[in-house]
Short mmCIF file of C-alpha atoms in Angstrom, two decimals:
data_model
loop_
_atom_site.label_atom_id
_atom_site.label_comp_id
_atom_site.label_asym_id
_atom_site.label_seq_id
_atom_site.Cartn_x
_atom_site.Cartn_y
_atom_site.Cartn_z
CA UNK A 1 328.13 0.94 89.22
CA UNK A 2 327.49 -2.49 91.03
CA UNK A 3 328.35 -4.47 88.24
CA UNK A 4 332.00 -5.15 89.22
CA UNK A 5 331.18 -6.18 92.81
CA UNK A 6 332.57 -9.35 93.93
CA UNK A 7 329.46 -10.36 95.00
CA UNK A 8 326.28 -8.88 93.93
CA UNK A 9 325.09 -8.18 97.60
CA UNK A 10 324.36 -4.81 99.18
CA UNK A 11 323.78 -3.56 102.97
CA UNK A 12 320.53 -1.75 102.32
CA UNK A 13 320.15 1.94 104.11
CA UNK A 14 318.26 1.12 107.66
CA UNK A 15 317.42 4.71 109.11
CA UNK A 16 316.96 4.64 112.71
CA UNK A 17 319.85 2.73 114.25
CA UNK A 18 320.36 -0.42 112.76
CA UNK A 19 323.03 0.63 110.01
CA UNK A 20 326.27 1.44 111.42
CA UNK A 21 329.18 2.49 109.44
CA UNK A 22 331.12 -0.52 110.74
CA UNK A 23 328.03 -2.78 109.09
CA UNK A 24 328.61 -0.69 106.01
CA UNK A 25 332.46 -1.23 106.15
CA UNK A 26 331.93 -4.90 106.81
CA UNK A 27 329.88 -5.52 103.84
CA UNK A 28 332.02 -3.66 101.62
CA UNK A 29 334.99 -5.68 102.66
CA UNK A 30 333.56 -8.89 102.77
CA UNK A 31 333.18 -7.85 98.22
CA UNK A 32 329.41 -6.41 98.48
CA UNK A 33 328.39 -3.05 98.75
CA UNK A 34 327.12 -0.64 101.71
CA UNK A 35 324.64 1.93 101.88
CA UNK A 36 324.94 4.60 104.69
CA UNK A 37 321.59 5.85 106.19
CA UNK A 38 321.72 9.55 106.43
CA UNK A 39 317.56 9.17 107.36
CA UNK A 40 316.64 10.79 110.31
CA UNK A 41 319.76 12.29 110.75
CA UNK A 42 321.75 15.82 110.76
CA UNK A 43 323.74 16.95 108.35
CA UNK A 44 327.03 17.02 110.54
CA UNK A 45 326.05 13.11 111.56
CA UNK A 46 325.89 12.15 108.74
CA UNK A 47 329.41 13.52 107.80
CA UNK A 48 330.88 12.34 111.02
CA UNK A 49 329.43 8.72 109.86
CA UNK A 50 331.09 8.65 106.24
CA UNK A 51 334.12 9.88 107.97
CA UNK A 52 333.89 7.18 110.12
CA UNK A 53 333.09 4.53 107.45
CA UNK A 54 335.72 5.89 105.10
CA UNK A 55 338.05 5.16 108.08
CA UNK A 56 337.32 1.86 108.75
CA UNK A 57 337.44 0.10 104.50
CA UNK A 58 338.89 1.60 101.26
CA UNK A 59 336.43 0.16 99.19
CA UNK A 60 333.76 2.33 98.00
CA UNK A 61 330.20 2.68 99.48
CA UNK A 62 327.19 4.70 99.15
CA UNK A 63 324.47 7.07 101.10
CA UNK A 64 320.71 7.26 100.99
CA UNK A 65 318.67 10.24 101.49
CA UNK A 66 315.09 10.86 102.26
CA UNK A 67 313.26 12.74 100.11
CA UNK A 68 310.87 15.64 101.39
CA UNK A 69 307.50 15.65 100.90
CA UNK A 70 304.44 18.03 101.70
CA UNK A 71 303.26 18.59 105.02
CA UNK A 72 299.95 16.79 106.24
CA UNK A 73 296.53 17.60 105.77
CA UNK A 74 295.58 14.91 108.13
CA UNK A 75 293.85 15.51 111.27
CA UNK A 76 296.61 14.12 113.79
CA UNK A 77 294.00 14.37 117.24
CA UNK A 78 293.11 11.51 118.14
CA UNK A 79 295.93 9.66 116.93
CA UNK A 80 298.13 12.47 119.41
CA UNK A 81 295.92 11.16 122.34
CA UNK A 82 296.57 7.79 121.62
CA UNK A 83 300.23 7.97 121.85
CA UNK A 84 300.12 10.80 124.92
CA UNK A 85 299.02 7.97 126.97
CA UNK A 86 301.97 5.52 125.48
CA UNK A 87 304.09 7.91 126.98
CA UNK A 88 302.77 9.00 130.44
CA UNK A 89 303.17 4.92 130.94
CA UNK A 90 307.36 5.83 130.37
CA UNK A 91 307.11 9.21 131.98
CA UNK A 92 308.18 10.94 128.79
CA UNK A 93 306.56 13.37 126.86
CA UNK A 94 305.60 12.97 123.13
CA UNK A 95 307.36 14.23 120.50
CA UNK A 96 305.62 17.37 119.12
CA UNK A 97 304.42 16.71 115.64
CA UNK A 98 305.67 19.00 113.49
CA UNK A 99 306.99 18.64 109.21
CA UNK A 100 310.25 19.11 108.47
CA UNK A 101 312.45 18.61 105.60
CA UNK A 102 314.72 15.91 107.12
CA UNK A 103 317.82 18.65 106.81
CA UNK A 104 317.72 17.41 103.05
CA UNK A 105 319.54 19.91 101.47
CA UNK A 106 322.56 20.52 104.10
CA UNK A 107 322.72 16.44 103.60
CA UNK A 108 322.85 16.99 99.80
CA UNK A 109 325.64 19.46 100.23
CA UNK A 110 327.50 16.87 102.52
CA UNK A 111 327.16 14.04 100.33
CA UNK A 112 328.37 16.52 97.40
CA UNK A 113 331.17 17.92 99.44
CA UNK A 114 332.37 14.23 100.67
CA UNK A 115 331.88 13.13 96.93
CA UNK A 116 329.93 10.24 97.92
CA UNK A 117 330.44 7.73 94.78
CA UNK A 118 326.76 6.33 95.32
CA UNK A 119 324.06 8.61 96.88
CA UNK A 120 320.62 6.68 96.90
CA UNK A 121 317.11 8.48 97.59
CA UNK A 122 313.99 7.20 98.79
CA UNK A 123 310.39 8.34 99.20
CA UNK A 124 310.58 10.44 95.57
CA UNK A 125 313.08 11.50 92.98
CA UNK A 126 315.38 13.93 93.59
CA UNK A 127 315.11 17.54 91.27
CA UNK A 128 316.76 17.44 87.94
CA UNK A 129 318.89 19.84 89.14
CA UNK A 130 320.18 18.03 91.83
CA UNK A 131 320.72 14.78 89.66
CA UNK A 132 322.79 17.29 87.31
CA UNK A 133 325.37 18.43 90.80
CA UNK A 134 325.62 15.09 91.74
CA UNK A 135 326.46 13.95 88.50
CA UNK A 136 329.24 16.88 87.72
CA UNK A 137 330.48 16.16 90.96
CA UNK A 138 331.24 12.37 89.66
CA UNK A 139 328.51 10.66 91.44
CA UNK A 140 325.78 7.96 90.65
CA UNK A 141 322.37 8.55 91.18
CA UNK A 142 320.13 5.73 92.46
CA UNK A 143 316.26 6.01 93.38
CA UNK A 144 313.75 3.89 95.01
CA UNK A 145 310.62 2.66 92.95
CA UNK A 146 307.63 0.44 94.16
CA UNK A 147 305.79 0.86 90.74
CA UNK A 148 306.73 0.64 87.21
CA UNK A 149 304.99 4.33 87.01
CA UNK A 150 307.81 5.79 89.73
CA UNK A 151 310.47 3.92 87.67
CA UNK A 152 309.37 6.32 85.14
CA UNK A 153 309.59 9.25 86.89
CA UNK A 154 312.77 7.98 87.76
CA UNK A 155 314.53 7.48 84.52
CA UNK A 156 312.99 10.85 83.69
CA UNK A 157 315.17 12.61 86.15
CA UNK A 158 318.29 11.16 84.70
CA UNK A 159 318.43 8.42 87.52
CA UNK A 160 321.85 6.34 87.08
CA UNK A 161 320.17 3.11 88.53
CA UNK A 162 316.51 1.79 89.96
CA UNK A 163 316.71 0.19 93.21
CA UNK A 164 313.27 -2.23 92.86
CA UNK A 165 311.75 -2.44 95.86
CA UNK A 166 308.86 -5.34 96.89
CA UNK A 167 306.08 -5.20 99.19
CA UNK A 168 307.82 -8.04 100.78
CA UNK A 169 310.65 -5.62 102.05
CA UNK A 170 310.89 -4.18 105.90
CA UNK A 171 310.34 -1.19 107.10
CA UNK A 172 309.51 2.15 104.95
CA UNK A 173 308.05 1.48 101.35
CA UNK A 174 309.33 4.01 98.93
CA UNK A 175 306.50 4.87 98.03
CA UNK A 176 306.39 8.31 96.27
CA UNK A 177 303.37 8.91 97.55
CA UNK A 178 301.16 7.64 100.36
CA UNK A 179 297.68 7.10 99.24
CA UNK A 180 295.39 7.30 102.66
CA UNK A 181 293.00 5.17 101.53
CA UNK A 182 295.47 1.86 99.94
CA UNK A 183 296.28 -0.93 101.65
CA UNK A 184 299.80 -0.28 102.33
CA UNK A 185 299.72 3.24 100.67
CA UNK A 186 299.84 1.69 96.95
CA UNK A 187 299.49 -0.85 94.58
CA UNK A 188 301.22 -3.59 95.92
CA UNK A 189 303.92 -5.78 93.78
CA UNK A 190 306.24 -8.51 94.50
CA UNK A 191 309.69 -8.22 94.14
CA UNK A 192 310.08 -10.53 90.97
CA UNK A 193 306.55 -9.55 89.49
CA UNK A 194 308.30 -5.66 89.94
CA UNK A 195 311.41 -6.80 88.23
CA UNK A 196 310.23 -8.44 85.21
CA UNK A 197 307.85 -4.97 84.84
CA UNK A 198 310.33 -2.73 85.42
CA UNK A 199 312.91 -4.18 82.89
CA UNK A 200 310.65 -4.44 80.43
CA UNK A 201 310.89 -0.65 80.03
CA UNK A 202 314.36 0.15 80.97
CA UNK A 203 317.59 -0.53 80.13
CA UNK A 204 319.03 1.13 83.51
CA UNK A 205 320.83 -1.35 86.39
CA UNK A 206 318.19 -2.48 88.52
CA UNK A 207 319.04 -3.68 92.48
CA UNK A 208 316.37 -5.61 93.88
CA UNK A 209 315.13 -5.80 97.09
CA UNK A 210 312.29 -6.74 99.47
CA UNK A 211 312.27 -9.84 101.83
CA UNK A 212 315.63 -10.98 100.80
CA UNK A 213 317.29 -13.32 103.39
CA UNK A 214 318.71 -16.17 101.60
CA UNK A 215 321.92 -16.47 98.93
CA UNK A 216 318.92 -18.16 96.82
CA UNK A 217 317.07 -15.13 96.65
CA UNK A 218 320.20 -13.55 95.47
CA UNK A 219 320.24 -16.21 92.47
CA UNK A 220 316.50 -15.58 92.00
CA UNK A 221 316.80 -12.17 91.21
CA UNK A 222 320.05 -12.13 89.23
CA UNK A 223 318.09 -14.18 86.76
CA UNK A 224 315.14 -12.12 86.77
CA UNK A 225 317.64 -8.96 85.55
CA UNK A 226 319.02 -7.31 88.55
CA UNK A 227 322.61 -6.67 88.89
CA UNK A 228 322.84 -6.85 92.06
CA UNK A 229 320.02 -7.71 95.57
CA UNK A 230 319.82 -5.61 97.97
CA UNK A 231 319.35 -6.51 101.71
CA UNK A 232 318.22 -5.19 104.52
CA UNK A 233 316.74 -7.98 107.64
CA UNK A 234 319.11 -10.08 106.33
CA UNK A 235 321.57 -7.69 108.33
CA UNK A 236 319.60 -6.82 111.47
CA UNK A 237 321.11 -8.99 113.45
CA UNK A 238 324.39 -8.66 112.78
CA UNK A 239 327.44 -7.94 115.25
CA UNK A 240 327.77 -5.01 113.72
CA UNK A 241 324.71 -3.55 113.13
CA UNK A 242 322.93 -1.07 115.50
CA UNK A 243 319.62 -2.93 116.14
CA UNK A 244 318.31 -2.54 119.78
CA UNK A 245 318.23 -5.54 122.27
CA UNK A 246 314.91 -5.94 122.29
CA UNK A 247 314.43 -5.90 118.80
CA UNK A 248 316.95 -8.30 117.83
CA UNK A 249 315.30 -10.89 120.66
CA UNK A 250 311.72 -10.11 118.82
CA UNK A 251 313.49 -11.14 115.36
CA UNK A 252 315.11 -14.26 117.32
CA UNK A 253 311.93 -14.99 118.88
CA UNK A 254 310.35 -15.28 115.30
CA UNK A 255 307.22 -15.59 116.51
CA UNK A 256 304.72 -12.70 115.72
CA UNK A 257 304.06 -12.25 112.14
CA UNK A 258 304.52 -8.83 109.80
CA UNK A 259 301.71 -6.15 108.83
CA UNK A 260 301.84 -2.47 107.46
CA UNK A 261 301.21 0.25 109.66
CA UNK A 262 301.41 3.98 109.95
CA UNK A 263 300.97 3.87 113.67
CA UNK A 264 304.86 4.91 113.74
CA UNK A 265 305.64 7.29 111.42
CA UNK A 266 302.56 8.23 109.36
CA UNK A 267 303.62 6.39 106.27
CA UNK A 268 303.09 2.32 105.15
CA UNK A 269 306.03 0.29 106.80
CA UNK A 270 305.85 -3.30 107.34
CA UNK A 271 307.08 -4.16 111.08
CA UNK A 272 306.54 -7.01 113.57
CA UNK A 273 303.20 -7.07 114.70
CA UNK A 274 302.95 -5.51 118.47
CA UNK A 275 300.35 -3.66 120.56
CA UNK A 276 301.46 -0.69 118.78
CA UNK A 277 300.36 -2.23 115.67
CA UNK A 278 297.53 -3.63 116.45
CA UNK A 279 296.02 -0.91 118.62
CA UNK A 280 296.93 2.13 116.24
CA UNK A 281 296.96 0.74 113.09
CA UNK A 282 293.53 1.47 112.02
CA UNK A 283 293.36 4.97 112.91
CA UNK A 284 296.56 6.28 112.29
CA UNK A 285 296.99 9.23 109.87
CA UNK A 286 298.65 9.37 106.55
CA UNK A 287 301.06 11.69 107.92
CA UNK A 288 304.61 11.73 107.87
CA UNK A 289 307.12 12.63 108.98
CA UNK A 290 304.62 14.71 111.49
CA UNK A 291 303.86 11.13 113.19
CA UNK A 292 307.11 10.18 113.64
CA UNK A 293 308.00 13.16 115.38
CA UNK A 294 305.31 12.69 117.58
CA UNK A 295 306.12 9.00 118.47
CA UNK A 296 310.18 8.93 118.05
CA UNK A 297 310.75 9.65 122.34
CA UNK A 298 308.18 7.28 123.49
CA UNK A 299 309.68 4.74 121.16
CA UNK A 300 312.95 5.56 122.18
CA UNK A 301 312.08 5.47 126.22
CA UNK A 302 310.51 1.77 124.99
CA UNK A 303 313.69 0.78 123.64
CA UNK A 304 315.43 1.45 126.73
CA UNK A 305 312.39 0.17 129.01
CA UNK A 306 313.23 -3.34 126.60
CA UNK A 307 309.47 -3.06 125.91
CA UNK A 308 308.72 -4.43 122.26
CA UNK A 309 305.20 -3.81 122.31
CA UNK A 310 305.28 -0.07 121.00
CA UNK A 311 308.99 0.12 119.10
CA UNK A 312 308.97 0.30 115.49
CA UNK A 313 310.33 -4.23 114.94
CA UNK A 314 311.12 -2.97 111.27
CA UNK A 315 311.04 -6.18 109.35
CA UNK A 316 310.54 -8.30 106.40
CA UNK A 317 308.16 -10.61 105.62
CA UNK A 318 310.87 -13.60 105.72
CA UNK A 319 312.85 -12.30 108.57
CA UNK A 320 312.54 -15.54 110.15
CA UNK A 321 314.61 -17.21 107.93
CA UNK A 322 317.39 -14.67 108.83
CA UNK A 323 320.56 -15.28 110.54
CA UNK A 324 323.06 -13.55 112.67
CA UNK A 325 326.61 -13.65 113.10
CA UNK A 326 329.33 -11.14 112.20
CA UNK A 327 328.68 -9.29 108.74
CA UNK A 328 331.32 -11.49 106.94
CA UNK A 329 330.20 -14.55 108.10
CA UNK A 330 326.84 -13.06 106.60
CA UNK A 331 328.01 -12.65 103.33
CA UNK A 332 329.90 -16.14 103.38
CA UNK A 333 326.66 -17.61 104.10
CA UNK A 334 324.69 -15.59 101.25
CA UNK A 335 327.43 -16.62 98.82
CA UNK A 336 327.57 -20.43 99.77
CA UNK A 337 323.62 -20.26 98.88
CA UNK A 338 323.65 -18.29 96.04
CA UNK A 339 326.23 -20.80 94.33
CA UNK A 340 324.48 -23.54 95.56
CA UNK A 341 321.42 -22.60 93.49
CA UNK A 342 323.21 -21.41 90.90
CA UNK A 343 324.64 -25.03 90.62
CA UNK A 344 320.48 -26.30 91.08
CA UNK A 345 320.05 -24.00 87.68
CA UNK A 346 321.74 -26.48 85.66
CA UNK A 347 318.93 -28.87 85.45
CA UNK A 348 318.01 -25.96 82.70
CA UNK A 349 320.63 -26.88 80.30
#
């Protein structure tokens, strides 16, 4: 399915804001490949936004979806007190912290309905049953792994591609589940180390992705066995993208460094290191998407306050070495390196 791209480079799905369907349409014209982000969300949104994106390019493109998962046992108290006094300083209140399912199945029935060519999940594998519409209905399924055991799972449930995802990447791991008491939520593995295990027990496309920002890193992981990378900083700061103001300065600034934290959302995702981060880090429940509920207006009243120091700076660990620009002059670049070290390879010969 991403074999025939003119390039091998895909917009990855940034919930939240910073995909845009004109990022999406950009990409796609420019010969890569888009992902739409139908995270966080409604179901009529989300069809107004492939609407939108179908508008703007021809070419096709592709939507993610979050998997549900159970609500939390966690014991949310203190963290709730924390964050209550994050948003008296905005004169907001917080967010009540509450599960829900992400409108997951009035999204499936959109993406079915809109016959989205491409529809990605994250944070689990979608039912067997659901692989089994999507496929009748002519589309490709694609699902998030961070482990060679979830690629398993994966393949089990008649997955149509692997999208292998480092601990390098930005933002949300994949991870099927979050394990309280892990560093991160998980065992841990580099993109290329992920790779290399991955295709050693599958035969399905695999996209890379995780911290990369450079055409070289395309290169890289073409000759580890992908078919295609998978990017998501490397996009923030485009002109078309969605990011706020005051993130895009933090990523310009490029001068605080990356960590994991639930402090956000109540599940491992690596971001720019603020007060947020390093206040609420260590206490903050394994509990999503109840956190994230409970945080998502005081981060929003930051955003418009320009205050960095408690927004989610979603980011990878290279995002320094990220540029900006329009999308196409994005892809240009990417493609420039990417032969360029392609051209470095023949020292092999």
């Amino acid at each position: 399915m991403f074999a025939d791209l003119r390039f091998p480079v895909i917009a990855a799905p940034m919930a939240g804001g910073p995909t845009t369907p004109e990022l999406v349409a950009a990409v796609t014209v420019a010969g890569g490949f888009g992902f739409l982000a139908g995270g966080y969300l409604s179901a009529d949104a989300l069809a107004d936004r492939i609407a939108k994106t179908a508008e703007l390019t021809g070419e096709p493109f592709g939507v993610n979806l979050f998997v549900p998962g159970d609500a939390a046992e966690a014991d949310l108290g203190g963290h709730i007190e924390r964050w209550r006094a994050e948003a008296e300083r905005y004169g907001v209140e917080p967010g009540e912290p509450r599960w829900d399912d992400d409108a997951y199945t009035a999204k499936l029935e959109v993406v079915l309905e809109r016959k989205v060519p491409v529809v990605s999940f994250t944070f689990g594998t979608p039912s067997t049953e659901d692989v089994e519409r999507l496929h009748a209905n002519g589309s490709k399924v694609a699902v998030t792994v961070t482990s060679p055991a979830e690629a398993d799972q994966a393949v089990a449930i008649g997955a149509d591609a692997l999208v292998v995802q480092g601990f390098e990447a930005g933002a949300h791991r994949g991870l099927f589940a979050d394990e309280p008491r892990a560093e991160g939520g998980g065992a841990q593995y580099g993109v290329l180390s992920l790779l290399r295990l991955v295709s050693a027990r599958t035969d399905l496309p695999l996209v890379a992705t995780g911290g990369l920002v450079h055409g070289a890193d395309i290169a890289a992981v073409l000759a580890a066995g992908a078919v295609a990378a998978q990017l998501g900083t490397a996009f923030l700061c485009a002109d078309e993208a969605g990011t706020q103001p005051a993130h895009r300065q933090a990523l310009a600034d490029a001068g605080r460094p990356t960590a994991f934290t639930r402090a956000f959302s109540g599940r491992p995702a690596r971001s720019l290191v603020n007060r947020a981060v390093e206040d609420f880090s260590a206490t903050a429940p394994s509990a999503y998407p109840e956190v994230n509920n409970l945080t998502k207006p005081i981060r929003a009243a930051a955003g418009k306050a320009g205050d960095p120091e408690v927004m989610s700076l979603y980011a990878g660990q290279t995002y320094e070495l990220a540029g900006s620009g329009s999308a196409a002059s994005i892809v240009e670049r990417l493609r420039t390196e990417a032969r360029e070290a392609a051209t470095r390879l023949s020292r092999l010969r």
